[in-house]
Coordinates of C-alpha atoms in Angstrom, one line a residue:
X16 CA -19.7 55.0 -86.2
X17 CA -18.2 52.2 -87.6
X18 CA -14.2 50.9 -86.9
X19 CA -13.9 51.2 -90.9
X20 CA -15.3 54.4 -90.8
X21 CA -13.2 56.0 -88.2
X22 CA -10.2 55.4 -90.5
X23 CA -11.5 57.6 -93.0
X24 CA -10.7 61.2 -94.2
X25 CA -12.7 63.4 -92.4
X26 CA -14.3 64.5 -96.0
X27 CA -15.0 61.0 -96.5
X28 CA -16.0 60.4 -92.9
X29 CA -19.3 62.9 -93.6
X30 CA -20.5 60.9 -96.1
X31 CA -20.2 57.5 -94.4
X32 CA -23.8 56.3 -94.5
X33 CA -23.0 55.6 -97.9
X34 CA -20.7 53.0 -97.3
X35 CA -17.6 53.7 -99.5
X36 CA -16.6 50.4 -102.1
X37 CA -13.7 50.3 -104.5
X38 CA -14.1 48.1 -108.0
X39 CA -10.8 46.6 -107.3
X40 CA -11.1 44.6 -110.5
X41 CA -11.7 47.8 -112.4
X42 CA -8.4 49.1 -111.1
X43 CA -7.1 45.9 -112.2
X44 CA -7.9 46.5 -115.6
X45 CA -7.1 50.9 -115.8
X46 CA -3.7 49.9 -114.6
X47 CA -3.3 47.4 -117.5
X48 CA -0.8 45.4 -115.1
X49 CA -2.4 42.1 -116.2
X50 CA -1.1 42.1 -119.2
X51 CA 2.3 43.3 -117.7
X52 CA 2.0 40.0 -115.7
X53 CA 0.8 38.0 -118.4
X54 CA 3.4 39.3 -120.7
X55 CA 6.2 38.6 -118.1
X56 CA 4.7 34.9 -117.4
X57 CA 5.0 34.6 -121.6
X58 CA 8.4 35.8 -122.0
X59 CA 10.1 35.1 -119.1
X60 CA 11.3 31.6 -118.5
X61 CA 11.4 29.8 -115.2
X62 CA 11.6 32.1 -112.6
X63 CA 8.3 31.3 -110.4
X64 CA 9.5 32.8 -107.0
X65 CA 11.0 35.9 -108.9
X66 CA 6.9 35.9 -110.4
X67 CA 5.2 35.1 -107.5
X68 CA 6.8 37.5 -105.3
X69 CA 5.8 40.3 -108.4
X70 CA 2.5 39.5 -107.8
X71 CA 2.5 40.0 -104.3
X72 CA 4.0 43.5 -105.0
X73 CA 1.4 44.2 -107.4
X74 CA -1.4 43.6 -105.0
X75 CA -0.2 45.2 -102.1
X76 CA 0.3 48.3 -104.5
X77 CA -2.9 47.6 -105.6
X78 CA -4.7 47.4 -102.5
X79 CA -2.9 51.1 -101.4
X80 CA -4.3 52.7 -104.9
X81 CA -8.0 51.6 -103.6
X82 CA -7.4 52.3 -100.0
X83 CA -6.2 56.2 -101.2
X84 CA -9.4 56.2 -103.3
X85 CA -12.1 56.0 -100.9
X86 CA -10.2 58.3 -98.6
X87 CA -7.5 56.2 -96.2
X88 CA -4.7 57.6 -94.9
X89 CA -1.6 55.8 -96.5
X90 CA 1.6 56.5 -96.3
X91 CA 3.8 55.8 -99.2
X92 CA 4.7 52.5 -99.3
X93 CA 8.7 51.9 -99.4
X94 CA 9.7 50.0 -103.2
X95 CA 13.1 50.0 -102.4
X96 CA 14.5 46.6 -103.8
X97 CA 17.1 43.9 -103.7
X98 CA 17.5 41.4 -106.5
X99 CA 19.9 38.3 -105.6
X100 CA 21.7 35.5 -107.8
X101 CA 24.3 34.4 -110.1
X102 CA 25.0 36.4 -113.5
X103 CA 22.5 36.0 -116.3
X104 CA 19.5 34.8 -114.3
X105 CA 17.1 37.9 -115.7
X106 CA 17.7 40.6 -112.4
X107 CA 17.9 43.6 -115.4
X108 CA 15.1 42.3 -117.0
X109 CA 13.0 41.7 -114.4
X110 CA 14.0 45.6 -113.1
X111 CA 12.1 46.9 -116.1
X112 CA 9.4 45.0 -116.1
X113 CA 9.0 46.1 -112.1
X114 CA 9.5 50.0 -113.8
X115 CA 6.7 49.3 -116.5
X116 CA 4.3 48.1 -113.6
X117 CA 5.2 50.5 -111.3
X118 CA 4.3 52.7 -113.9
X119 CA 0.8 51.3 -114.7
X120 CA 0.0 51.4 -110.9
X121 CA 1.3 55.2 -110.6
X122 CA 4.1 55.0 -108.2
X123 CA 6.6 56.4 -110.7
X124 CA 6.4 59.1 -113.3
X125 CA 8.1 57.4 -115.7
X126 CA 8.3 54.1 -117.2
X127 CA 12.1 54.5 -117.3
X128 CA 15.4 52.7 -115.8
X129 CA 18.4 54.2 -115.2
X130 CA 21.2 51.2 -115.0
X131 CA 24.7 51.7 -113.5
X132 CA 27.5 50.8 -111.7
X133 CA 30.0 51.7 -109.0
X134 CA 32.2 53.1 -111.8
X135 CA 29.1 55.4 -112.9
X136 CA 28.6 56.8 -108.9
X137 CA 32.0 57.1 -107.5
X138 CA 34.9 59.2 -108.8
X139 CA 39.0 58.7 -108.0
X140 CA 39.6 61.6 -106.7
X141 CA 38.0 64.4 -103.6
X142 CA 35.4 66.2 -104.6
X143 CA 34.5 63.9 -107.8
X144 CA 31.7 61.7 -106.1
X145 CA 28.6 64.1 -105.8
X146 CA 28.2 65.3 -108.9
X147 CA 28.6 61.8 -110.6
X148 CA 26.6 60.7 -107.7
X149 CA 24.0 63.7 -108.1
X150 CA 24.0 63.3 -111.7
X151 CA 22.8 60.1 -111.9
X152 CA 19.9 60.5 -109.3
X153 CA 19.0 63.3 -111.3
X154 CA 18.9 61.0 -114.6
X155 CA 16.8 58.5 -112.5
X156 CA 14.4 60.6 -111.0
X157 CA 10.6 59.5 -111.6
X158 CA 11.7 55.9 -111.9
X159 CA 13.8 53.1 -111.1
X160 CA 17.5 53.4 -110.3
X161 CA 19.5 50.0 -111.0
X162 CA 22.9 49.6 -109.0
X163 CA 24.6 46.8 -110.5
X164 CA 26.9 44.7 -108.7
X165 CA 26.5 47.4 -105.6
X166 CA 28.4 45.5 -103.1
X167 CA 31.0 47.4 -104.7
X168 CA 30.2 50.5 -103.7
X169 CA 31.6 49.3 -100.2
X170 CA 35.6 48.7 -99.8
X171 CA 36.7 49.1 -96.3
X172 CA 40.2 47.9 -97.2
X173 CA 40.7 51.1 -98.7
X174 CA 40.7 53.9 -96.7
X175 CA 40.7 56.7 -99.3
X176 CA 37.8 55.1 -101.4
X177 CA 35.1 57.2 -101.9
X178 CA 32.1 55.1 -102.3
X179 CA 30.9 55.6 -98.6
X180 CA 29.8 59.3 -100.1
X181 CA 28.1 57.9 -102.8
X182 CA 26.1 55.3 -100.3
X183 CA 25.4 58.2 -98.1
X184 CA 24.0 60.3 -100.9
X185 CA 22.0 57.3 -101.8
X186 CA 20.5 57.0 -98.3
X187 CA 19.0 60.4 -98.3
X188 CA 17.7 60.8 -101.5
X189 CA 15.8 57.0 -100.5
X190 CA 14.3 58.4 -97.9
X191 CA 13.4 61.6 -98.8
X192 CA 12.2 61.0 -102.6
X193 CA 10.5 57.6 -102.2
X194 CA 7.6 58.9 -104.3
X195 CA 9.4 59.5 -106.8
X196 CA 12.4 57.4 -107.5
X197 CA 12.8 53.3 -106.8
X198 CA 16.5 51.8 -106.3
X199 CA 17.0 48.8 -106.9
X200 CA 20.5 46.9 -105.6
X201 CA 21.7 43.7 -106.9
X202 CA 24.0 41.2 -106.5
X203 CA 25.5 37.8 -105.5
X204 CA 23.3 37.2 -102.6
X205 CA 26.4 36.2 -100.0
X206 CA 28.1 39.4 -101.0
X207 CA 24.8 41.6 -100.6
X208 CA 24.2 40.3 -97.1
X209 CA 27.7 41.4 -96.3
X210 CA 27.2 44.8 -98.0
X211 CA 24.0 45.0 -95.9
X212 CA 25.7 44.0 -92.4
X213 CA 28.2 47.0 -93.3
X214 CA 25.2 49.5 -93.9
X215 CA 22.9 49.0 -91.8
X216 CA 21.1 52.3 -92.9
X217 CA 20.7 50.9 -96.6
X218 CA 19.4 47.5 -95.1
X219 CA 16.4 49.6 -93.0
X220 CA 15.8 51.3 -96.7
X221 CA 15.1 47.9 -98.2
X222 CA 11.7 47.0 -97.7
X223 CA 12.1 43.8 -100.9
X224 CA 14.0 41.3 -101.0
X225 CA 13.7 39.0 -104.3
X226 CA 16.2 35.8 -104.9
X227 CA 16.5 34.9 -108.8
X228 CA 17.5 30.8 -108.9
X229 CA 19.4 29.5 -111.5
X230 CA 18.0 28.5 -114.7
X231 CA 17.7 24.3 -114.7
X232 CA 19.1 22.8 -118.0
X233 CA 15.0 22.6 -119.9
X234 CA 14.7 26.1 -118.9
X235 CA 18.1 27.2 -120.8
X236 CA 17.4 25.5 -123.8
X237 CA 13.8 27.4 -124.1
X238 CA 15.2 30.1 -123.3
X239 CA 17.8 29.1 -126.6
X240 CA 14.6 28.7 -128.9
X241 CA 13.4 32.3 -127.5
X242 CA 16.6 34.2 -128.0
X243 CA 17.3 32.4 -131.7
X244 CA 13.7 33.4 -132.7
X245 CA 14.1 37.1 -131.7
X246 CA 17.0 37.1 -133.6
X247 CA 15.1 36.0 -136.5
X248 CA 17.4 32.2 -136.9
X249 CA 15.7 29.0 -136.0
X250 CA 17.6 26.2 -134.5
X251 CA 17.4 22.9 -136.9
X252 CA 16.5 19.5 -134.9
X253 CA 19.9 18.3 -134.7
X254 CA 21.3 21.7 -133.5
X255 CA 18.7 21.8 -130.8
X256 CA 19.7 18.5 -129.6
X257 CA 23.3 19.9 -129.8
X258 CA 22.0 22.7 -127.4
X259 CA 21.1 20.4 -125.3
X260 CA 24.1 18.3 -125.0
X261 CA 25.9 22.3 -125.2
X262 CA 24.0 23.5 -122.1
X263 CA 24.3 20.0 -120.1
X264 CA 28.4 20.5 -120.5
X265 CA 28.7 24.3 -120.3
X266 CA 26.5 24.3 -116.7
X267 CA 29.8 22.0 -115.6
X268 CA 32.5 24.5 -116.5
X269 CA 33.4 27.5 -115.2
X270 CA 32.0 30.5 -115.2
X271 CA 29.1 29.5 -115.9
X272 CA 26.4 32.7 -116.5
X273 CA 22.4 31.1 -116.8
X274 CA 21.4 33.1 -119.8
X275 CA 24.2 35.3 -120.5
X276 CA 26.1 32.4 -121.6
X277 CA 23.6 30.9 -123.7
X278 CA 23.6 34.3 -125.5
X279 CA 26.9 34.2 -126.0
X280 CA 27.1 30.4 -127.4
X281 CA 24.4 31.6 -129.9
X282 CA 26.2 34.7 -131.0
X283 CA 29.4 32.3 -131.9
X284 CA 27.3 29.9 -133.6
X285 CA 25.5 32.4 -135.7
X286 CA 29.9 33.8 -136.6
X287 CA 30.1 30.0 -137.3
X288 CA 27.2 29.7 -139.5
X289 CA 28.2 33.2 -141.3
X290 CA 31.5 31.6 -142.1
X291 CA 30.2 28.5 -143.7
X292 CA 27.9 30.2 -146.1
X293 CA 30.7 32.5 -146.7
X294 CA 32.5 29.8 -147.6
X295 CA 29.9 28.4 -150.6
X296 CA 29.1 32.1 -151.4
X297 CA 30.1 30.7 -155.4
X298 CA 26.2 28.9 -154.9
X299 CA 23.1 30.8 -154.5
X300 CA 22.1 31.3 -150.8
X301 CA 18.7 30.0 -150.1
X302 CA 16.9 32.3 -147.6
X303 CA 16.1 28.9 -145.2
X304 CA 19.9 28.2 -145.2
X305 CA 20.4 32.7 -144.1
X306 CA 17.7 31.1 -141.5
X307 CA 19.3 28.7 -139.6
X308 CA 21.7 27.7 -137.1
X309 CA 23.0 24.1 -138.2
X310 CA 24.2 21.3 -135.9
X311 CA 27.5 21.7 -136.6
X312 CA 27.2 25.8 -135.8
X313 CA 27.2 24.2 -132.0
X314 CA 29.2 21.3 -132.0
X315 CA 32.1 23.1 -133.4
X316 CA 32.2 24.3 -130.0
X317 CA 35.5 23.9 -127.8
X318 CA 33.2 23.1 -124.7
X319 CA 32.8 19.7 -126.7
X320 CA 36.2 19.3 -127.1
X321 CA 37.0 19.9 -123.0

């Protein structure tokens, strides 16, 4: 008997003359998680380790699902995950794109993420950790848990903190519900590697670690034209090349966010834009003028002025 074939279910192990074959690319296609990945590479600026180490997720869960087809043991594998980086370089995003793939492959229930923070998990006072704690795994259940910020969770300088409970909750339910519930910590990455150093337990529970870089200064503005077109405004050619000269300054300052503060420098420019047609609301509006962001919508910035 073959080495292959002693790895097999003894019910597949009977029938091993007819040598057992998977149509990997057919489970490609069932799962539909090629068009999850093609879908993330359209819509999701920049980010190529963040992909590529999705990918390599998606085929090792991929391989398991065809291994468990034709009979091999397989235990389940651990999806317990840690996203890294600054503010506003996609980590929540990317967490439910990871749920809706997780999904297609059938490691979770539900195509469904639960996103918190320490202040959702740990109460003030004895006896108020638990059931927040409890109540939140129970909300999560069947897919992906998202711990915000979860260094947090951790304060040794104060000794009547309770967010040791709600760590220690987390622990068992990771262990003994990994078939049906992914968490998935994130963070600054020097304060995570602290938080992990602290809990060694949570560290053994990780089995992925995923670093999101910071956006380069191309990458924001596209991802400018993306965010202005889902909110149905266009950027005119001046204003882009305002954007430009916007992001270039605002990467400078700080507090600096990646995305999160390109959102917010749209939002403003779209209050400054409302005011100036406000302003000639005595003339008809044209809908092209409703459409777009002007160049002086960004200049008026006060990053221009610093």
């Amino acid at each position: 008997m073959s080495d292959a074939a002693d790895l097999l279910a003894p019910e597949t192990r009977s029938r091993s003359s007819d040598a057992p074959s998977v149509d990997l690319d057919a489970l490609y296609r069932e799962s539909g998680i090629g068009e999850m990945l093609a879908g993330m590479d359209r819509e999701l600026v920049g980010l190529l380790p963040v992909k590529t180490r999705i990918r390599e997720i998606a085929a090792l869960l991929l391989v398991e699902r065809a291994r468990r087809s034709i009979g091999l043991r397989a235990e389940p594998p651990s999806l317990h995950m840690c996203f890294t980086g600054n503010p506003g370089t996609g980590k929540t995003t990317v967490a439910r794109r990871m749920a809706g793939l997780l999904h297609g492959l059938g490691y979770i229930r539900r195509d469904h993420v639960v996103s918190v923070t320490r202040d959702d998990l740990v109460g003030q006072y004895i006896g108020h950790t638990a059931p927040k704690t409890k109540e939140v795994l129970k909300r999560a259940m069947g897919g992906v848990l998202f711990i915000d910020e979860a260094y947090y969770l951790y304060r040794p300088e104060n000794e009547r903190d309770y967010g040791q409970e709600a760590i220690e909750i987390l622990l068992q339910v990771m262990e003994d519900n990994r078939d049906d519930l992914v968490v998935i910590l994130a963070g600054y990455r020097d304060r995570m590697e602290v938080f992990f150093r602290s809990n060694p337990g949570m560290a053994s529970r990780i089995a992925h670690h995923v670093d999101f870089p910071d956006y380069e200064a191309a990458e924001l503005l596209e991802i400018a034209r993306l965010m202005t077109e889902g909110m149905q405004y266009r950027l005119a050619p001046e204003a882009e090349r305002a954007m430009g000269d916007y992001i270039l300054r605002r990467m400078a300052q700080p507090r600096f966010a990646n995305a999160r503060s390109i959102r917010n420098a749209l939002d403003r420019a779209r209050l400054r834009q409302a005011n100036r047609l406000f302003e000639a609301r005595g003339n008809a509006i044209a809908a092209n003028d409703l459409l777009t962001i002007a160049e002086e919508d960004i200049r008026q910035s006060r990053v221009f002025t610093q």
